[in-house]
Amino acid sequence: MLILLPPSEGKAEAGTGRRLDLSRLSLPELTPARAEVLAALVALCAGPDEAAARAALGLSEGQRAELRRNARLREAATAPAGRIYTGVLYEALDLASLPPAAERLARRSLLISSSLWGAVRLTDRIPPYRCPVGAKLPGIGALSAYWRRALAPAMATAAGTGPVLDLRSGAYAATWAPRGPVAGRTVTVRVLHERTVDGVPTRSVVSHFNKATKGRLVRDLLTADVRPRTADALIGALRDLKYAVEEQPTAAGRPRQLDIVVNEL
């Protein structure tokens, strides 16, 4: 099983180890694309037009330090990606406290989307950075479109022959859409918060619930040592773990869509 995660805007303040070495990252076929995006981002942030750089990355004047950090990415200390990302999903997943067997399964199963690196494994050493997927970089253009062209072969290989649990947010899902047989083995998840308003049950998508629930869901799969061979087995495992799962109708050849309904965080 391959589990696709979004990155997080929240990241560790600094790495703790050696400098970035693109040749040591997983999915080595992405190295040329990573180098091109990295060069464009560093040049933008190290250039003389600070206002243009901030606008491209959606930064305020108070976030100038993010530009300085991006400008030094090649020399910055790195840490495993599993420690770099620190947002709500990763807090709920709590990789550091996983039992050894679950941690080993996480290293094999999890792949994190990234607007800068394309996709990385938990053990890939990267520096903290700021680069939203909606950015347009000089010479690169829109990052979502750039990665859509570059990621397809690598992601199809990473998916292998087993099920794919796609937990990416919409912006990152746009960088790679499963096609062909992989699409039929892919399961996407939407988290719905159900509550009662004036006696009437209502459902809504709430960002914090969505991220935290996805983090707990992945943790539960890992600690239960779930290793499904099919999408049906994956969906069955989620139900066995007591998640309220509702499958939505989808067209043939498209990923299967699940709603997971939660009542409280």
PDB file of C-alpha atoms in Angstrom:
ATOM      1  CA  MET A   1       0.000   0.000   0.000  1.00  0.00           C
ATOM      2  CA  LEU A   2       1.119   3.514  -0.834  1.00  0.00           C
ATOM      3  CA  ILE A   3      -0.210   6.358   1.325  1.00  0.00           C
ATOM      4  CA  LEU A   4       0.025   9.843  -0.174  1.00  0.00           C
ATOM      5  CA  LEU A   5       0.147  12.745   2.281  1.00  0.00           C
ATOM      6  CA  PRO A   6       0.096  16.497   1.748  1.00  0.00           C
ATOM      7  CA  PRO A   7       2.987  18.515   3.170  1.00  0.00           C
ATOM      8  CA  SER A   8       2.307  21.124   5.837  1.00  0.00           C
ATOM      9  CA  GLU A   9       2.863  24.847   5.866  1.00  0.00           C
ATOM     10  CA  GLY A  10       4.183  24.418   9.392  1.00  0.00           C
ATOM     11  CA  LYS A  11       7.763  23.173   9.368  1.00  0.00           C
ATOM     12  CA  ALA A  12      10.631  22.722  11.784  1.00  0.00           C
ATOM     13  CA  GLU A  13      12.655  25.890  12.288  1.00  0.00           C
ATOM     14  CA  ALA A  14      15.935  24.339  11.188  1.00  0.00           C
ATOM     15  CA  GLY A  15      17.570  21.121  10.165  1.00  0.00           C
ATOM     16  CA  THR A  16      20.187  19.376  12.269  1.00  0.00           C
ATOM     17  CA  GLY A  17      22.422  17.499   9.858  1.00  0.00           C
ATOM     18  CA  ARG A  18      24.290  17.541   6.584  1.00  0.00           C
ATOM     19  CA  ARG A  19      23.521  19.837   3.668  1.00  0.00           C
ATOM     20  CA  LEU A  20      21.010  19.016   0.986  1.00  0.00           C
ATOM     21  CA  ASP A  21      22.051  16.353  -1.514  1.00  0.00           C
ATOM     22  CA  LEU A  22      19.424  15.891  -4.209  1.00  0.00           C
ATOM     23  CA  SER A  23      21.080  12.692  -5.413  1.00  0.00           C
ATOM     24  CA  ARG A  24      20.243  10.975  -2.112  1.00  0.00           C
ATOM     25  CA  LEU A  25      16.498  11.625  -2.203  1.00  0.00           C
ATOM     26  CA  SER A  26      13.996   8.903  -3.035  1.00  0.00           C
ATOM     27  CA  LEU A  27      12.455   8.754  -6.516  1.00  0.00           C
ATOM     28  CA  PRO A  28      15.794   9.657  -8.144  1.00  0.00           C
ATOM     29  CA  GLU A  29      14.136  10.113 -11.530  1.00  0.00           C
ATOM     30  CA  LEU A  30      12.844  13.420 -10.131  1.00  0.00           C
ATOM     31  CA  THR A  31      16.353  14.791  -9.521  1.00  0.00           C
ATOM     32  CA  PRO A  32      16.520  16.988 -12.671  1.00  0.00           C
ATOM     33  CA  ALA A  33      13.086  18.493 -11.962  1.00  0.00           C
ATOM     34  CA  ARG A  34      13.954  19.088  -8.308  1.00  0.00           C
ATOM     35  CA  ALA A  35      17.178  20.818  -9.302  1.00  0.00           C
ATOM     36  CA  GLU A  36      15.328  23.077 -11.731  1.00  0.00           C
ATOM     37  CA  VAL A  37      12.667  24.118  -9.196  1.00  0.00           C
ATOM     38  CA  LEU A  38      15.258  24.592  -6.460  1.00  0.00           C
ATOM     39  CA  ALA A  39      17.396  26.824  -8.689  1.00  0.00           C
ATOM     40  CA  ALA A  40      14.380  28.952  -9.627  1.00  0.00           C
ATOM     41  CA  LEU A  41      13.267  29.343  -6.009  1.00  0.00           C
ATOM     42  CA  VAL A  42      16.751  30.219  -4.729  1.00  0.00           C
ATOM     43  CA  ALA A  43      17.286  32.742  -7.548  1.00  0.00           C
ATOM     44  CA  LEU A  44      13.924  34.377  -6.883  1.00  0.00           C
ATOM     45  CA  CYS A  45      14.501  34.695  -3.136  1.00  0.00           C
ATOM     46  CA  ALA A  46      18.132  35.816  -3.447  1.00  0.00           C
ATOM     47  CA  GLY A  47      17.337  38.378  -6.144  1.00  0.00           C
ATOM     48  CA  PRO A  48      17.024  42.142  -5.773  1.00  0.00           C
ATOM     49  CA  ASP A  49      13.238  42.373  -6.137  1.00  0.00           C
ATOM     50  CA  GLU A  50      12.012  41.420  -2.694  1.00  0.00           C
ATOM     51  CA  ALA A  51       8.468  42.598  -3.365  1.00  0.00           C
ATOM     52  CA  ALA A  52       8.166  40.357  -6.422  1.00  0.00           C
ATOM     53  CA  ALA A  53       9.528  37.375  -4.489  1.00  0.00           C
ATOM     54  CA  ARG A  54       7.101  37.916  -1.643  1.00  0.00           C
ATOM     55  CA  ALA A  55       4.208  38.282  -4.067  1.00  0.00           C
ATOM     56  CA  ALA A  56       5.151  35.076  -5.901  1.00  0.00           C
ATOM     57  CA  LEU A  57       5.215  33.111  -2.640  1.00  0.00           C
ATOM     58  CA  GLY A  58       2.273  34.838  -0.986  1.00  0.00           C
ATOM     59  CA  LEU A  59       4.371  36.276   1.853  1.00  0.00           C
ATOM     60  CA  SER A  60       3.751  39.415   3.889  1.00  0.00           C
ATOM     61  CA  GLU A  61       6.374  42.003   4.762  1.00  0.00           C
ATOM     62  CA  GLY A  62       6.670  40.367   8.165  1.00  0.00           C
ATOM     63  CA  GLN A  63       7.732  37.113   6.515  1.00  0.00           C
ATOM     64  CA  ARG A  64      10.920  38.383   4.894  1.00  0.00           C
ATOM     65  CA  ALA A  65      12.894  35.813   6.871  1.00  0.00           C
ATOM     66  CA  GLU A  66      11.295  33.117   4.700  1.00  0.00           C
ATOM     67  CA  LEU A  67      12.991  34.655   1.667  1.00  0.00           C
ATOM     68  CA  ARG A  68      16.372  34.608   3.383  1.00  0.00           C
ATOM     69  CA  ARG A  69      15.880  30.994   4.389  1.00  0.00           C
ATOM     70  CA  ASN A  70      14.899  29.980   0.848  1.00  0.00           C
ATOM     71  CA  ALA A  71      17.940  31.792  -0.571  1.00  0.00           C
ATOM     72  CA  ARG A  72      20.209  29.550   1.533  1.00  0.00           C
ATOM     73  CA  LEU A  73      18.523  26.215   0.855  1.00  0.00           C
ATOM     74  CA  ARG A  74      21.572  24.656  -0.810  1.00  0.00           C
ATOM     75  CA  GLU A  75      23.725  25.341   2.266  1.00  0.00           C
ATOM     76  CA  ALA A  76      21.077  24.761   4.954  1.00  0.00           C
ATOM     77  CA  ALA A  77      21.161  21.874   7.394  1.00  0.00           C
ATOM     78  CA  THR A  78      18.662  19.107   6.684  1.00  0.00           C
ATOM     79  CA  ALA A  79      16.512  16.711   8.675  1.00  0.00           C
ATOM     80  CA  PRO A  80      14.325  13.741   7.686  1.00  0.00           C
ATOM     81  CA  ALA A  81      11.126  14.921   6.019  1.00  0.00           C
ATOM     82  CA  GLY A  82       9.141  13.181   8.748  1.00  0.00           C
ATOM     83  CA  ARG A  83      10.586  15.707  11.212  1.00  0.00           C
ATOM     84  CA  ILE A  84      10.437  18.744   8.927  1.00  0.00           C
ATOM     85  CA  TYR A  85       6.645  18.774   8.493  1.00  0.00           C
ATOM     86  CA  THR A  86       4.911  19.765  11.735  1.00  0.00           C
ATOM     87  CA  GLY A  87       1.318  20.730  10.846  1.00  0.00           C
ATOM     88  CA  VAL A  88      -1.963  19.390  12.250  1.00  0.00           C
ATOM     89  CA  LEU A  89      -1.917  16.143  10.263  1.00  0.00           C
ATOM     90  CA  TYR A  90       1.630  15.351  11.373  1.00  0.00           C
ATOM     91  CA  GLU A  91       0.866  16.203  14.993  1.00  0.00           C
ATOM     92  CA  ALA A  92      -2.002  13.691  14.928  1.00  0.00           C
ATOM     93  CA  LEU A  93       0.126  11.101  13.139  1.00  0.00           C
ATOM     94  CA  ASP A  94       2.881  11.593  15.749  1.00  0.00           C
ATOM     95  CA  LEU A  95       5.565   9.671  13.892  1.00  0.00           C
ATOM     96  CA  ALA A  96       8.068   9.944  16.754  1.00  0.00           C
ATOM     97  CA  SER A  97       5.923   7.814  19.055  1.00  0.00           C
ATOM     98  CA  LEU A  98       5.128   5.011  16.600  1.00  0.00           C
ATOM     99  CA  PRO A  99       6.118   1.498  17.719  1.00  0.00           C
ATOM    100  CA  PRO A 100       9.139   0.149  15.795  1.00  0.00           C
ATOM    101  CA  ALA A 101       7.123  -2.102  13.477  1.00  0.00           C
ATOM    102  CA  ALA A 102       4.705   0.709  12.637  1.00  0.00           C
ATOM    103  CA  GLU A 103       7.610   3.071  12.002  1.00  0.00           C
ATOM    104  CA  ARG A 104       9.166   0.617   9.549  1.00  0.00           C
ATOM    105  CA  LEU A 105       5.836   0.295   7.761  1.00  0.00           C
ATOM    106  CA  ALA A 106       5.540   4.098   7.632  1.00  0.00           C
ATOM    107  CA  ARG A 107       8.939   4.407   5.996  1.00  0.00           C
ATOM    108  CA  ARG A 108       7.886   1.991   3.270  1.00  0.00           C
ATOM    109  CA  SER A 109       4.330   3.213   2.777  1.00  0.00           C
ATOM    110  CA  LEU A 110       4.232   7.000   3.160  1.00  0.00           C
ATOM    111  CA  LEU A 111       5.025   9.482   0.415  1.00  0.00           C
ATOM    112  CA  ILE A 112       4.702  13.226   1.029  1.00  0.00           C
ATOM    113  CA  SER A 113       3.799  15.592  -1.800  1.00  0.00           C
ATOM    114  CA  SER A 114       5.920  18.720  -2.124  1.00  0.00           C
ATOM    115  CA  SER A 115       5.871  21.730  -4.405  1.00  0.00           C
ATOM    116  CA  LEU A 116       9.669  21.919  -4.175  1.00  0.00           C
ATOM    117  CA  TRP A 117      10.733  18.258  -4.180  1.00  0.00           C
ATOM    118  CA  GLY A 118       7.799  16.681  -6.043  1.00  0.00           C
ATOM    119  CA  ALA A 119       7.443  13.915  -3.466  1.00  0.00           C
ATOM    120  CA  VAL A 120       9.641  12.624  -0.640  1.00  0.00           C
ATOM    121  CA  ARG A 121       9.824   9.681   1.740  1.00  0.00           C
ATOM    122  CA  LEU A 122       9.905  10.180   5.501  1.00  0.00           C
ATOM    123  CA  THR A 123      13.639   9.501   5.650  1.00  0.00           C
ATOM    124  CA  ASP A 124      14.637  11.876   2.853  1.00  0.00           C
ATOM    125  CA  ARG A 125      16.742  14.669   4.312  1.00  0.00           C
ATOM    126  CA  ILE A 126      15.487  18.125   3.302  1.00  0.00           C
ATOM    127  CA  PRO A 127      15.851  21.626   4.758  1.00  0.00           C
ATOM    128  CA  PRO A 128      12.865  23.689   5.942  1.00  0.00           C
ATOM    129  CA  TYR A 129      11.511  25.819   3.095  1.00  0.00           C
ATOM    130  CA  ARG A 130       8.598  28.001   2.032  1.00  0.00           C
ATOM    131  CA  CYS A 131       7.142  27.291  -1.396  1.00  0.00           C
ATOM    132  CA  PRO A 132       3.347  27.000  -1.813  1.00  0.00           C
ATOM    133  CA  VAL A 133       2.082  24.789  -4.597  1.00  0.00           C
ATOM    134  CA  GLY A 134       0.106  27.718  -5.984  1.00  0.00           C
ATOM    135  CA  ALA A 135       3.278  29.726  -6.649  1.00  0.00           C
ATOM    136  CA  LYS A 136       4.591  30.655 -10.089  1.00  0.00           C
ATOM    137  CA  LEU A 137       8.384  30.693 -10.341  1.00  0.00           C
ATOM    138  CA  PRO A 138      10.404  32.485 -13.034  1.00  0.00           C
ATOM    139  CA  GLY A 139      11.350  30.050 -15.772  1.00  0.00           C
ATOM    140  CA  ILE A 140       9.124  27.366 -14.246  1.00  0.00           C
ATOM    141  CA  GLY A 141       5.644  28.813 -14.286  1.00  0.00           C
ATOM    142  CA  ALA A 142       2.846  27.369 -12.180  1.00  0.00           C
ATOM    143  CA  LEU A 143       4.254  24.654  -9.927  1.00  0.00           C
ATOM    144  CA  SER A 144       1.134  22.498 -10.087  1.00  0.00           C
ATOM    145  CA  ALA A 145       1.373  22.308 -13.882  1.00  0.00           C
ATOM    146  CA  TYR A 146       5.138  21.773 -13.767  1.00  0.00           C
ATOM    147  CA  TRP A 147       4.876  18.801 -11.426  1.00  0.00           C
ATOM    148  CA  ARG A 148       1.923  17.377 -13.311  1.00  0.00           C
ATOM    149  CA  ARG A 149       4.285  16.854 -16.244  1.00  0.00           C
ATOM    150  CA  ALA A 150       7.254  15.651 -14.177  1.00  0.00           C
ATOM    151  CA  LEU A 151       5.622  13.389 -11.600  1.00  0.00           C
ATOM    152  CA  ALA A 152       3.564  10.960 -13.664  1.00  0.00           C
ATOM    153  CA  PRO A 153       6.199   8.261 -14.418  1.00  0.00           C
ATOM    154  CA  ALA A 154       7.728   8.339 -10.917  1.00  0.00           C
ATOM    155  CA  MET A 155       4.381   8.165  -9.144  1.00  0.00           C
ATOM    156  CA  ALA A 156       3.113   5.320 -11.300  1.00  0.00           C
ATOM    157  CA  THR A 157       6.241   3.361 -10.357  1.00  0.00           C
ATOM    158  CA  ALA A 158       5.899   4.228  -6.656  1.00  0.00           C
ATOM    159  CA  ALA A 159       2.282   3.053  -6.674  1.00  0.00           C
ATOM    160  CA  GLY A 160       3.379  -0.462  -7.604  1.00  0.00           C
ATOM    161  CA  THR A 161       0.573  -3.021  -7.833  1.00  0.00           C
ATOM    162  CA  GLY A 162      -1.135  -2.445  -4.483  1.00  0.00           C
ATOM    163  CA  PRO A 163      -3.791   0.017  -3.317  1.00  0.00           C
ATOM    164  CA  VAL A 164      -3.106   3.738  -3.038  1.00  0.00           C
ATOM    165  CA  LEU A 165      -4.632   5.776  -0.200  1.00  0.00           C
ATOM    166  CA  ASP A 166      -4.616   9.364  -1.443  1.00  0.00           C
ATOM    167  CA  LEU A 167      -4.969  11.845   1.432  1.00  0.00           C
ATOM    168  CA  ARG A 168      -3.571  14.870  -0.418  1.00  0.00           C
ATOM    169  CA  SER A 169      -5.393  18.190  -0.435  1.00  0.00           C
ATOM    170  CA  GLY A 170      -6.885  19.375  -3.713  1.00  0.00           C
ATOM    171  CA  ALA A 171      -3.969  21.596  -4.711  1.00  0.00           C
ATOM    172  CA  TYR A 172      -1.464  18.771  -4.307  1.00  0.00           C
ATOM    173  CA  ALA A 173      -3.789  16.176  -5.826  1.00  0.00           C
ATOM    174  CA  ALA A 174      -3.660  18.319  -8.975  1.00  0.00           C
ATOM    175  CA  THR A 175       0.071  17.589  -9.345  1.00  0.00           C
ATOM    176  CA  TRP A 176      -0.611  13.915 -10.096  1.00  0.00           C
ATOM    177  CA  ALA A 177      -3.888  12.226 -10.967  1.00  0.00           C
ATOM    178  CA  PRO A 178      -3.782   8.406 -11.102  1.00  0.00           C
ATOM    179  CA  ARG A 179      -4.530   7.008 -14.530  1.00  0.00           C
ATOM    180  CA  GLY A 180      -5.358   3.602 -15.916  1.00  0.00           C
ATOM    181  CA  PRO A 181      -5.086   0.600 -13.580  1.00  0.00           C
ATOM    182  CA  VAL A 182      -3.611   2.729 -10.779  1.00  0.00           C
ATOM    183  CA  ALA A 183      -6.769   4.848 -10.679  1.00  0.00           C
ATOM    184  CA  GLY A 184      -8.893   1.770 -10.027  1.00  0.00           C
ATOM    185  CA  ARG A 185      -6.679   0.886  -7.055  1.00  0.00           C
ATOM    186  CA  THR A 186      -6.726   4.405  -5.586  1.00  0.00           C
ATOM    187  CA  VAL A 187      -8.950   5.495  -2.706  1.00  0.00           C
ATOM    188  CA  THR A 188      -9.463   9.166  -1.865  1.00  0.00           C
ATOM    189  CA  VAL A 189     -10.824  10.407   1.456  1.00  0.00           C
ATOM    190  CA  ARG A 190     -12.951  13.384   2.440  1.00  0.00           C
ATOM    191  CA  VAL A 191     -13.597  14.021   6.139  1.00  0.00           C
ATOM    192  CA  LEU A 192     -17.031  15.370   7.067  1.00  0.00           C
ATOM    193  CA  HIS A 193     -17.890  16.824  10.462  1.00  0.00           C
ATOM    194  CA  GLU A 194     -21.418  15.900  11.472  1.00  0.00           C
ATOM    195  CA  ARG A 195     -23.223  17.949  14.077  1.00  0.00           C
ATOM    196  CA  THR A 196     -26.798  18.791  14.993  1.00  0.00           C
ATOM    197  CA  VAL A 197     -28.057  22.338  14.466  1.00  0.00           C
ATOM    198  CA  ASP A 198     -31.567  23.115  15.754  1.00  0.00           C
ATOM    199  CA  GLY A 199     -32.291  19.417  15.832  1.00  0.00           C
ATOM    200  CA  VAL A 200     -31.194  18.865  12.245  1.00  0.00           C
ATOM    201  CA  PRO A 201     -28.017  16.834  11.472  1.00  0.00           C
ATOM    202  CA  THR A 202     -25.671  18.768   9.197  1.00  0.00           C
ATOM    203  CA  ARG A 203     -22.342  17.883   7.631  1.00  0.00           C
ATOM    204  CA  SER A 204     -19.506  20.142   6.612  1.00  0.00           C
ATOM    205  CA  VAL A 205     -15.846  19.996   5.649  1.00  0.00           C
ATOM    206  CA  VAL A 206     -13.720  21.633   8.345  1.00  0.00           C
ATOM    207  CA  SER A 207     -10.001  21.965   7.646  1.00  0.00           C
ATOM    208  CA  HIS A 208      -8.781  21.167  11.162  1.00  0.00           C
ATOM    209  CA  PHE A 209     -11.041  18.094  11.489  1.00  0.00           C
ATOM    210  CA  ASN A 210      -9.953  16.955   8.038  1.00  0.00           C
ATOM    211  CA  LYS A 211      -6.233  17.156   8.753  1.00  0.00           C
ATOM    212  CA  ALA A 212      -6.344  15.732  12.268  1.00  0.00           C
ATOM    213  CA  THR A 213      -8.604  12.844  11.267  1.00  0.00           C
ATOM    214  CA  LYS A 214      -6.362  11.924   8.346  1.00  0.00           C
ATOM    215  CA  GLY A 215      -3.346  11.913  10.649  1.00  0.00           C
ATOM    216  CA  ARG A 216      -5.079   9.623  13.140  1.00  0.00           C
ATOM    217  CA  LEU A 217      -6.356   7.398  10.350  1.00  0.00           C
ATOM    218  CA  VAL A 218      -2.847   6.823   9.020  1.00  0.00           C
ATOM    219  CA  ARG A 219      -1.535   6.192  12.520  1.00  0.00           C
ATOM    220  CA  ASP A 220      -4.277   3.623  13.135  1.00  0.00           C
ATOM    221  CA  LEU A 221      -3.491   1.800   9.886  1.00  0.00           C
ATOM    222  CA  LEU A 222       0.203   1.694  10.735  1.00  0.00           C
ATOM    223  CA  THR A 223      -0.152   0.571  14.345  1.00  0.00           C
ATOM    224  CA  ALA A 224      -2.680  -2.102  13.318  1.00  0.00           C
ATOM    225  CA  ASP A 225      -0.129  -3.341  10.747  1.00  0.00           C
ATOM    226  CA  VAL A 226      -2.698  -3.109   7.958  1.00  0.00           C
ATOM    227  CA  ARG A 227      -1.235  -4.346   4.668  1.00  0.00           C
ATOM    228  CA  PRO A 228      -4.131  -4.559   2.199  1.00  0.00           C
ATOM    229  CA  ARG A 229      -3.568  -5.949  -1.272  1.00  0.00           C
ATOM    230  CA  THR A 230      -6.667  -4.399  -2.827  1.00  0.00           C
ATOM    231  CA  ALA A 231      -8.745  -1.243  -2.533  1.00  0.00           C
ATOM    232  CA  ASP A 232     -11.637  -3.328  -1.175  1.00  0.00           C
ATOM    233  CA  ALA A 233      -9.392  -4.693   1.565  1.00  0.00           C
ATOM    234  CA  LEU A 234      -8.230  -1.174   2.440  1.00  0.00           C
ATOM    235  CA  ILE A 235     -11.804   0.084   2.751  1.00  0.00           C
ATOM    236  CA  GLY A 236     -12.677  -2.951   4.855  1.00  0.00           C
ATOM    237  CA  ALA A 237      -9.707  -2.254   7.131  1.00  0.00           C
ATOM    238  CA  LEU A 238     -10.902   1.306   7.744  1.00  0.00           C
ATOM    239  CA  ARG A 239     -14.310  -0.022   8.759  1.00  0.00           C
ATOM    240  CA  ASP A 240     -12.667  -2.624  11.002  1.00  0.00           C
ATOM    241  CA  LEU A 241     -10.861   0.264  12.699  1.00  0.00           C
ATOM    242  CA  LYS A 242     -14.330   1.717  13.501  1.00  0.00           C
ATOM    243  CA  TYR A 243     -14.271   4.602  11.047  1.00  0.00           C
ATOM    244  CA  ALA A 244     -17.677   5.654   9.721  1.00  0.00           C
ATOM    245  CA  VAL A 245     -17.002   5.132   6.019  1.00  0.00           C
ATOM    246  CA  GLU A 246     -19.431   5.992   3.237  1.00  0.00           C
ATOM    247  CA  GLU A 247     -18.374   5.250  -0.332  1.00  0.00           C
ATOM    248  CA  GLN A 248     -19.613   7.622  -3.009  1.00  0.00           C
ATOM    249  CA  PRO A 249     -20.472   6.502  -6.563  1.00  0.00           C
ATOM    250  CA  THR A 250     -17.716   7.156  -9.091  1.00  0.00           C
ATOM    251  CA  ALA A 251     -17.246   6.502 -12.770  1.00  0.00           C
ATOM    252  CA  ALA A 252     -15.309   3.465 -13.946  1.00  0.00           C
ATOM    253  CA  GLY A 253     -11.593   4.087 -14.198  1.00  0.00           C
ATOM    254  CA  ARG A 254     -11.646   6.835 -11.569  1.00  0.00           C
ATOM    255  CA  PRO A 255     -10.356   6.685  -7.969  1.00  0.00           C
ATOM    256  CA  ARG A 256     -12.863   5.496  -5.398  1.00  0.00           C
ATOM    257  CA  GLN A 257     -14.133   8.241  -3.108  1.00  0.00           C
ATOM    258  CA  LEU A 258     -14.787   7.783   0.584  1.00  0.00           C
ATOM    259  CA  ASP A 259     -16.462  10.093   3.069  1.00  0.00           C
ATOM    260  CA  ILE A 260     -15.355   9.556   6.653  1.00  0.00           C
ATOM    261  CA  VAL A 261     -17.853  11.054   9.064  1.00  0.00           C
ATOM    262  CA  VAL A 262     -16.688  12.315  12.448  1.00  0.00           C
ATOM    263  CA  ASN A 263     -18.693  13.827  15.295  1.00  0.00           C
ATOM    264  CA  GLU A 264     -15.878  15.259  17.370  1.00  0.00           C
ATOM    265  CA  LEU A 265     -12.161  15.914  17.061  1.00  0.00           C
TER     266      LEU A 265
END
